[in-house]
PDB file of C-alpha atoms in Angstrom:
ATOM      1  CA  UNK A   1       0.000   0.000   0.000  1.00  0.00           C
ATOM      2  CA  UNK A   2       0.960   3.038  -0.922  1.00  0.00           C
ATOM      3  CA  UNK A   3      -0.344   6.944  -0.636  1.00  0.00           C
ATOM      4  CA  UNK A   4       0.857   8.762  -4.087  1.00  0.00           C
ATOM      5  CA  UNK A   5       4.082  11.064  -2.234  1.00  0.00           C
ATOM      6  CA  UNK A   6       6.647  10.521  -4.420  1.00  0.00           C
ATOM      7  CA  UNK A   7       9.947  10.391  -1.726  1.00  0.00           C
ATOM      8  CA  UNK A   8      12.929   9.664  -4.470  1.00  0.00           C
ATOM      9  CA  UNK A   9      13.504  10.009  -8.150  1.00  0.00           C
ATOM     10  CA  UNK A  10      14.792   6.896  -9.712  1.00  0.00           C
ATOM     11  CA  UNK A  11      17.065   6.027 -12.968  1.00  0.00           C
ATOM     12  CA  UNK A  12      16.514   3.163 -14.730  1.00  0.00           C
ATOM     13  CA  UNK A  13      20.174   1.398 -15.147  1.00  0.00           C
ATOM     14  CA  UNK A  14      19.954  -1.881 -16.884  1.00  0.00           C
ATOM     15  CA  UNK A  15      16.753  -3.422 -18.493  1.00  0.00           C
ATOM     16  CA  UNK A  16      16.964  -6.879 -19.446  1.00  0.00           C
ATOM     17  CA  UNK A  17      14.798  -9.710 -20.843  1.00  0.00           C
ATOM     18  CA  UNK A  18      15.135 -13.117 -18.660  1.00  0.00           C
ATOM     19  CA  UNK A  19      11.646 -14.710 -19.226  1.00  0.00           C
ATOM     20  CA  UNK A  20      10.074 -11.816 -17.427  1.00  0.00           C
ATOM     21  CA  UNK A  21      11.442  -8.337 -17.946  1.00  0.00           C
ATOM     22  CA  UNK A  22      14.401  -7.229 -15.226  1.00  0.00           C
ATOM     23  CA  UNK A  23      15.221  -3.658 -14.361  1.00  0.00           C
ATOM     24  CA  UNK A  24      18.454  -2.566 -12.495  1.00  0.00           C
ATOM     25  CA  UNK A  25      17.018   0.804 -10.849  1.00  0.00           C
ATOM     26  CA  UNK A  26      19.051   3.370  -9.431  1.00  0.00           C
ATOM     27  CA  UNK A  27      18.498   5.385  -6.030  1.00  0.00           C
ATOM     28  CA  UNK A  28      19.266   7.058  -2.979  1.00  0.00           C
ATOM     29  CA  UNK A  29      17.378   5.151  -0.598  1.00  0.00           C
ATOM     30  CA  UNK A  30      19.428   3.726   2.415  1.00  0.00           C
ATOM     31  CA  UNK A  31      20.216   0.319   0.446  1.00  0.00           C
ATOM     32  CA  UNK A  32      20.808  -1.159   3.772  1.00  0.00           C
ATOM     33  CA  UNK A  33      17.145  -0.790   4.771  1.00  0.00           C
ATOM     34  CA  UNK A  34      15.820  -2.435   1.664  1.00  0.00           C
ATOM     35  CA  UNK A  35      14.570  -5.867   2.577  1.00  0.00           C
ATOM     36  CA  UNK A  36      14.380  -8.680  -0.800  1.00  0.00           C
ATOM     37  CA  UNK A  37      10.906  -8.933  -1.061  1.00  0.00           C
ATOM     38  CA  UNK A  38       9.705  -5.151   0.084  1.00  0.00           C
ATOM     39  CA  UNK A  39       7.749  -3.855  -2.385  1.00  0.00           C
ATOM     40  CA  UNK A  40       8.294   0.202  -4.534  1.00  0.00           C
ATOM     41  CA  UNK A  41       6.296   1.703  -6.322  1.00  0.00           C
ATOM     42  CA  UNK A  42       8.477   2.188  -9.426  1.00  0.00           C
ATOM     43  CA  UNK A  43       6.190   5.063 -11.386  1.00  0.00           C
ATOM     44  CA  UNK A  44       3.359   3.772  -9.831  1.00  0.00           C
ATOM     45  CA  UNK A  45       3.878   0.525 -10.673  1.00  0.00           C
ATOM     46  CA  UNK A  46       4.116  -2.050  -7.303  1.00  0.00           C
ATOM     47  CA  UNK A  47       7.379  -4.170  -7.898  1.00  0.00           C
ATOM     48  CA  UNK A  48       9.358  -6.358  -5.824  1.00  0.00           C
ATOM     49  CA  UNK A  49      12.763  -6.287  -4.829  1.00  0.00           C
ATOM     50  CA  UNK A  50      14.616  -9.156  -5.962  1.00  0.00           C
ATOM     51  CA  UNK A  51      18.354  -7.563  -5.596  1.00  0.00           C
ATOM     52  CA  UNK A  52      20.254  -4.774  -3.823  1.00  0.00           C
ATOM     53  CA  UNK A  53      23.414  -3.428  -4.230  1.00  0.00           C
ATOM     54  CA  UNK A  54      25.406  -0.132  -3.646  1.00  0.00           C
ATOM     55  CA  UNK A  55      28.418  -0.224  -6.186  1.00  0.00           C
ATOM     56  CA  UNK A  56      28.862   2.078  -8.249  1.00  0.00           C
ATOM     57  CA  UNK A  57      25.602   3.863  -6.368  1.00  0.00           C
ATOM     58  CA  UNK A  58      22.646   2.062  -4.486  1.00  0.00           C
ATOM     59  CA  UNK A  59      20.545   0.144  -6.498  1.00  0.00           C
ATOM     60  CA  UNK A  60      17.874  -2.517  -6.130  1.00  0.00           C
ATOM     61  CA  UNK A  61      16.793  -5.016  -8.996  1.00  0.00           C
ATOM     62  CA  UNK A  62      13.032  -5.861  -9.381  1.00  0.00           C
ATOM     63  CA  UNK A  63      11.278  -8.413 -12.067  1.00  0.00           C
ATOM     64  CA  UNK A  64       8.261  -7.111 -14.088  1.00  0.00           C
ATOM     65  CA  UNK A  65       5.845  -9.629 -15.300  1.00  0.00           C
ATOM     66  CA  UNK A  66       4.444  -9.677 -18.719  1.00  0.00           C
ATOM     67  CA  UNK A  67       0.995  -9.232 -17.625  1.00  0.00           C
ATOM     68  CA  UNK A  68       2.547  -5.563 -15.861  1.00  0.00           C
ATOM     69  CA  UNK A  69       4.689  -4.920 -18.880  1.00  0.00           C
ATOM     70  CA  UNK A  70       1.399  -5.105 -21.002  1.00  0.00           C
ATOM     71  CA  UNK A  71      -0.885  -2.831 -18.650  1.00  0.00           C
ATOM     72  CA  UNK A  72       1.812   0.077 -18.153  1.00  0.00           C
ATOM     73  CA  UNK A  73       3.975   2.235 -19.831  1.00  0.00           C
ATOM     74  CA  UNK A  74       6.863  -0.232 -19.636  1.00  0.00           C
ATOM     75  CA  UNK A  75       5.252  -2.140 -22.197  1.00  0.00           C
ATOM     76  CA  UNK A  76       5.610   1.226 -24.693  1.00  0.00           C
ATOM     77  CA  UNK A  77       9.366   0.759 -24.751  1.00  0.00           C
ATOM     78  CA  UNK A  78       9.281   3.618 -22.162  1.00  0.00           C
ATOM     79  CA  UNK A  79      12.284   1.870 -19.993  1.00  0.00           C
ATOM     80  CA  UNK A  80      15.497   2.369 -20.668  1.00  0.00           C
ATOM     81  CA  UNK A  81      18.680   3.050 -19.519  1.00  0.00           C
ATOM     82  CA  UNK A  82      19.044   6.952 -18.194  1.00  0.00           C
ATOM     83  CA  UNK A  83      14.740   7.272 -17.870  1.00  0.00           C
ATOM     84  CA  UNK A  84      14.200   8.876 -14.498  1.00  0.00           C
ATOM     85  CA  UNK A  85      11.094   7.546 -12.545  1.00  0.00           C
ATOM     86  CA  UNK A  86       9.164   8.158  -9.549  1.00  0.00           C
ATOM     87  CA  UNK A  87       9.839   6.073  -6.481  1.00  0.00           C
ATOM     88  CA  UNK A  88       7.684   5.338  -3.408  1.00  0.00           C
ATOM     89  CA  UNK A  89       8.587   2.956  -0.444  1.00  0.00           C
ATOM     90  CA  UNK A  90       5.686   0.873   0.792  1.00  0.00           C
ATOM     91  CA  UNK A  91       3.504   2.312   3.686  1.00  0.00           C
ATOM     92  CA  UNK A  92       4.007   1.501   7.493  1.00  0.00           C
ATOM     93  CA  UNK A  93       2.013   1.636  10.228  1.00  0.00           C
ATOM     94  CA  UNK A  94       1.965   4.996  12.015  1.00  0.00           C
ATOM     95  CA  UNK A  95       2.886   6.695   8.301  1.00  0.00           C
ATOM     96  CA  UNK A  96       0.991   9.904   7.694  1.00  0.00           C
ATOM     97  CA  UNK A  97      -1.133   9.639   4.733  1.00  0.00           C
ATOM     98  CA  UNK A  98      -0.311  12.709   2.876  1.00  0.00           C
ATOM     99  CA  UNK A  99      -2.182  11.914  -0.461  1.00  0.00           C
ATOM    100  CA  UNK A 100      -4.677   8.712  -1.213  1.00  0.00           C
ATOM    101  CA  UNK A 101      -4.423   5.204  -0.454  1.00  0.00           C
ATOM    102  CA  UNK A 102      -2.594   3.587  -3.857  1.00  0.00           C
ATOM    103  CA  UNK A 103      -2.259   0.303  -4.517  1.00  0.00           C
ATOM    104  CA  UNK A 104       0.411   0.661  -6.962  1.00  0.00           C
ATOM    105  CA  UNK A 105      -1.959  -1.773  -9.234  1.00  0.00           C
ATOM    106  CA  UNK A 106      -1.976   0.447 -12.634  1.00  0.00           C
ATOM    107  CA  UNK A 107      -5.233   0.304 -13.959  1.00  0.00           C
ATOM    108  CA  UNK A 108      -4.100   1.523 -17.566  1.00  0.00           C
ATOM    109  CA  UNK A 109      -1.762   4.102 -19.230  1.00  0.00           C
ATOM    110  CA  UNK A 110      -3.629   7.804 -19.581  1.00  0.00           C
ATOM    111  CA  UNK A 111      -1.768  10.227 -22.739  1.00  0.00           C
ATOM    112  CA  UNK A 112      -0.618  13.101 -21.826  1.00  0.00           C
ATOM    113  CA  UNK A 113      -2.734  15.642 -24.249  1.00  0.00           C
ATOM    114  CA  UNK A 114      -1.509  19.130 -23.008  1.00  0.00           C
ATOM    115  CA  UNK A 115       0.387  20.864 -20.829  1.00  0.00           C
ATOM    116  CA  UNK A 116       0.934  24.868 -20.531  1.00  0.00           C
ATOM    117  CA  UNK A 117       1.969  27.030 -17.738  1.00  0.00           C
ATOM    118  CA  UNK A 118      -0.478  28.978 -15.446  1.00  0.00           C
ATOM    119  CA  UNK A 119       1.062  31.364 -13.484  1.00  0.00           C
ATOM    120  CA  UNK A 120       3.720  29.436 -11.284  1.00  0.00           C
ATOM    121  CA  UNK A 121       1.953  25.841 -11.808  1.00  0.00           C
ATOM    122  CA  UNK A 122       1.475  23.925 -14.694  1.00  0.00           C
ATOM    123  CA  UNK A 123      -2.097  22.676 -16.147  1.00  0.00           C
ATOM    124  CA  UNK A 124      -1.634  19.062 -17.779  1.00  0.00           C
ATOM    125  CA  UNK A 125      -4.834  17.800 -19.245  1.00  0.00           C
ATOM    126  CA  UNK A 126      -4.790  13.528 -20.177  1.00  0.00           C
ATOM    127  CA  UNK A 127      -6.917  11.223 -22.383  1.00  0.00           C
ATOM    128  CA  UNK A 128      -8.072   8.174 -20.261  1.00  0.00           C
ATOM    129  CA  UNK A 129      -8.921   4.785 -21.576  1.00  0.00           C
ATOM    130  CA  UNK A 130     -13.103   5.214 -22.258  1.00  0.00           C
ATOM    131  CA  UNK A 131     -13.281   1.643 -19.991  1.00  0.00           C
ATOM    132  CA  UNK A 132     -11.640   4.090 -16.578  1.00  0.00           C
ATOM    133  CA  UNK A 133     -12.953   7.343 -17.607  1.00  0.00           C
ATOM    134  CA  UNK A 134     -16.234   6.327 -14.992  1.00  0.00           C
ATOM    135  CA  UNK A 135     -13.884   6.674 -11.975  1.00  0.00           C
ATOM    136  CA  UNK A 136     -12.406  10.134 -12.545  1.00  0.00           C
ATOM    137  CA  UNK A 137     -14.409  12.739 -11.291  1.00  0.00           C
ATOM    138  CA  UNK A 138     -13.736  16.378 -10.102  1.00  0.00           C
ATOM    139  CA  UNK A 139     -11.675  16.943  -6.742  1.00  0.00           C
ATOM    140  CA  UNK A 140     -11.420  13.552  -6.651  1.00  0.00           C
ATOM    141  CA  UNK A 141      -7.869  11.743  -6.730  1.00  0.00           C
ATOM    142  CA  UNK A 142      -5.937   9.878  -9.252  1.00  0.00           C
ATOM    143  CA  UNK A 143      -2.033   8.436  -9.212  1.00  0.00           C
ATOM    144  CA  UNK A 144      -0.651   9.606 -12.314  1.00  0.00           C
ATOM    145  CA  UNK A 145       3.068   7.647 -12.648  1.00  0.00           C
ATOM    146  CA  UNK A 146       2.265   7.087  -8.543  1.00  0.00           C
ATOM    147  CA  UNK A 147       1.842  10.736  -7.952  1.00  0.00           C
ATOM    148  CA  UNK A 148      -1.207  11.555  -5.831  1.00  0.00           C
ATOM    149  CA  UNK A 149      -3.136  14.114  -7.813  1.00  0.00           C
ATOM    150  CA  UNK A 150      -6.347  16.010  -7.292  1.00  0.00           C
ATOM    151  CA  UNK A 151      -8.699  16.018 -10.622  1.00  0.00           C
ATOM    152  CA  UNK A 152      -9.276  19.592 -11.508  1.00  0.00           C
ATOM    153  CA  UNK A 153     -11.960  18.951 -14.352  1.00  0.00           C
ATOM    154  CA  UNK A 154     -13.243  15.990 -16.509  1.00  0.00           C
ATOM    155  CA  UNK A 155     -15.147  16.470 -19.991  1.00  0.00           C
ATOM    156  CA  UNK A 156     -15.792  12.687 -21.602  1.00  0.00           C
ATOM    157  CA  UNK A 157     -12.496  10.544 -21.033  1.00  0.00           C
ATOM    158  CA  UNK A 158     -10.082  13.943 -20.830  1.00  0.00           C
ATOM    159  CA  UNK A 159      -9.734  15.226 -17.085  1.00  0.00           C
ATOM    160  CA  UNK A 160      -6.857  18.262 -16.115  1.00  0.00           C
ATOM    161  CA  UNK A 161      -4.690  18.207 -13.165  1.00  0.00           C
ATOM    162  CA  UNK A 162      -2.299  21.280 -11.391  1.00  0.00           C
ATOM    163  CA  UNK A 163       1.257  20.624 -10.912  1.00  0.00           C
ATOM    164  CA  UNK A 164       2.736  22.772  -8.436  1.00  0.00           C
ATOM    165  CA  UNK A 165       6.174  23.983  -8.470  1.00  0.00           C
ATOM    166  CA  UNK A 166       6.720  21.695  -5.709  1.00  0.00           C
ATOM    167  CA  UNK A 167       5.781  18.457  -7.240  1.00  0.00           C
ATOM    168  CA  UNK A 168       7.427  19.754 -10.232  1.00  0.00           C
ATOM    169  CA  UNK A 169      10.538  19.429  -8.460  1.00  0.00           C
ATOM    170  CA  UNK A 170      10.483  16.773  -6.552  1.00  0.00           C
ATOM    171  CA  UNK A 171       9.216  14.455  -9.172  1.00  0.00           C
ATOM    172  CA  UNK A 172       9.120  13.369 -12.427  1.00  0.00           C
ATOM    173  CA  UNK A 173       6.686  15.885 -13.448  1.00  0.00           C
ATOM    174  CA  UNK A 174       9.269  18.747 -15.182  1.00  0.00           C
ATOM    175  CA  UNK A 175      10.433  15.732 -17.544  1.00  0.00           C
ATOM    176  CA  UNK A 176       7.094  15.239 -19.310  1.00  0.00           C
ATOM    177  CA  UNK A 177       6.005  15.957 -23.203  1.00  0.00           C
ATOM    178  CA  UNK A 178       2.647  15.885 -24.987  1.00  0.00           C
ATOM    179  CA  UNK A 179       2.305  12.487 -26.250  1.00  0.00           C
ATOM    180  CA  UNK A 180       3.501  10.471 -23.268  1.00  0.00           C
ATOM    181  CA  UNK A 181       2.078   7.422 -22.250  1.00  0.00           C
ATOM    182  CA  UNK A 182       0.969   7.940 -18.087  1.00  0.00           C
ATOM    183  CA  UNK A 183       0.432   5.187 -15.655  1.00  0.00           C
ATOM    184  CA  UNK A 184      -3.293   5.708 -14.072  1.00  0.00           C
ATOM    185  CA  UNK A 185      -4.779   4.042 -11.126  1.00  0.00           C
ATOM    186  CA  UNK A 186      -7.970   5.314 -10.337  1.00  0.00           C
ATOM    187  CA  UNK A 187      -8.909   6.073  -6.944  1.00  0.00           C
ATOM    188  CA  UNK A 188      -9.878   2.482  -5.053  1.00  0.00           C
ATOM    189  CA  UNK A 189     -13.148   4.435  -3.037  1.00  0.00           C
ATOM    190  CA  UNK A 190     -14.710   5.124  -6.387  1.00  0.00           C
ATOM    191  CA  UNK A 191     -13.970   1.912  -8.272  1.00  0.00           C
ATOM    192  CA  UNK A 192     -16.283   0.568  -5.545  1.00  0.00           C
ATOM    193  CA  UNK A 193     -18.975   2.910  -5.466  1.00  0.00           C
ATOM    194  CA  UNK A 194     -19.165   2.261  -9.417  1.00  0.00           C
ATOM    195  CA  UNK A 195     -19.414  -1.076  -8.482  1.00  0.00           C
ATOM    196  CA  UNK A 196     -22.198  -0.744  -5.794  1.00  0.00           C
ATOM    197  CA  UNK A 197     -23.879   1.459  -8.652  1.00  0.00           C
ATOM    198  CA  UNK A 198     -23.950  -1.784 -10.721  1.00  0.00           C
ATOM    199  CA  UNK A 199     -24.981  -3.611  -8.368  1.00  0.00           C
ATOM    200  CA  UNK A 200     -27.947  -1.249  -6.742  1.00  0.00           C
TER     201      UNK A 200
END
């Protein structure tokens, strides 16, 4: 579990294909309290720690299945070696929840349709898959490449979100282009009040 505050930036060092796909990812997280096993979310995207090591920098190793490859922007030949990326450790109890509860379960890849400047923040609208446009709605949250974001507006599968200089910098966020392929997980609370919808 995770709650969308990004607390590292990331490089992806090696990428390699051994059945499933294996990324080398570099970081300055204390490797020493890394546990194999613990789970990051790596853009969003829950992985598992399979390897540490701290020469020539810390790094940990995680496997990505093909079923994950397929559902995220991994699988648009978006890894590779130099791409920064977002990094969240799991949560612990007695964390302070500072955004939304995240899963770190991508639910599909939004585009990135525009982005311009407004005053010291920057508007980004995206295009979300017509099948998870239903669980966007205004002031509600999304994780956008595991970034905890508040939904400004939604017309049809399109919704706009503020980046703050903040975020900006202490992200991913400054690194992004029209055209980009975004890792979305919708917010869990309204996947299940669609659901109870259905149901009623």
């Amino acid at each position: 579990m995770f709650t969308g505050i990004i607390t590292d930036i990331g490089e992806i060092l090696e990428v390699e294909q051994q059945g499933d796909l294996r990324a080398r990812i570099g970081t300055s997280y204390d490797i020493g309290g890394i546990d194999i096993g613990a789970s990051i979310a790596c853009d969003g995207v829950c992985l598992t720690v399979i390897a540490t090591g701290s020469k020539p920098r810390g790094w940990f190793d995680v496997q990505i299945s093909a079923e994950s490859v397929g559902l995220t922007n991994i699988g648009r030949n978006n890894w590779a070696p130099g791409r920064r990326i977002n990094l969240e450790r799991a949560l612990k109890v007695g964390d302070e929840l500072g955004g939304h509860i995240v899963s770190g379960h991508v639910d599909g890849v939004a585009e990135l349709t525009d982005l311009r400047d407004e005053g010291d923040s920057t508007r980004m609208t995206f295009r979300a898959p017509d099948a998870l446009a239903k669980f966007i709605a205004p002031k509600g949250s999304v994780a956008l490449n595991g970034t905890s974001l508040t939904v400004n507006e939604v017309e049809g599968s399109t919704f706009g979100v503020n980046i703050i200089p903040h975020t900006k910098a202490v992200t991913t966020w400054g690194d992004v282009a029209v055209g980009d392929p975004i890792n979305l997980e919708v917010d869990t609370m309204a996947r299940y009040v669609a659901r109870l919808r259905d149901w009623g």
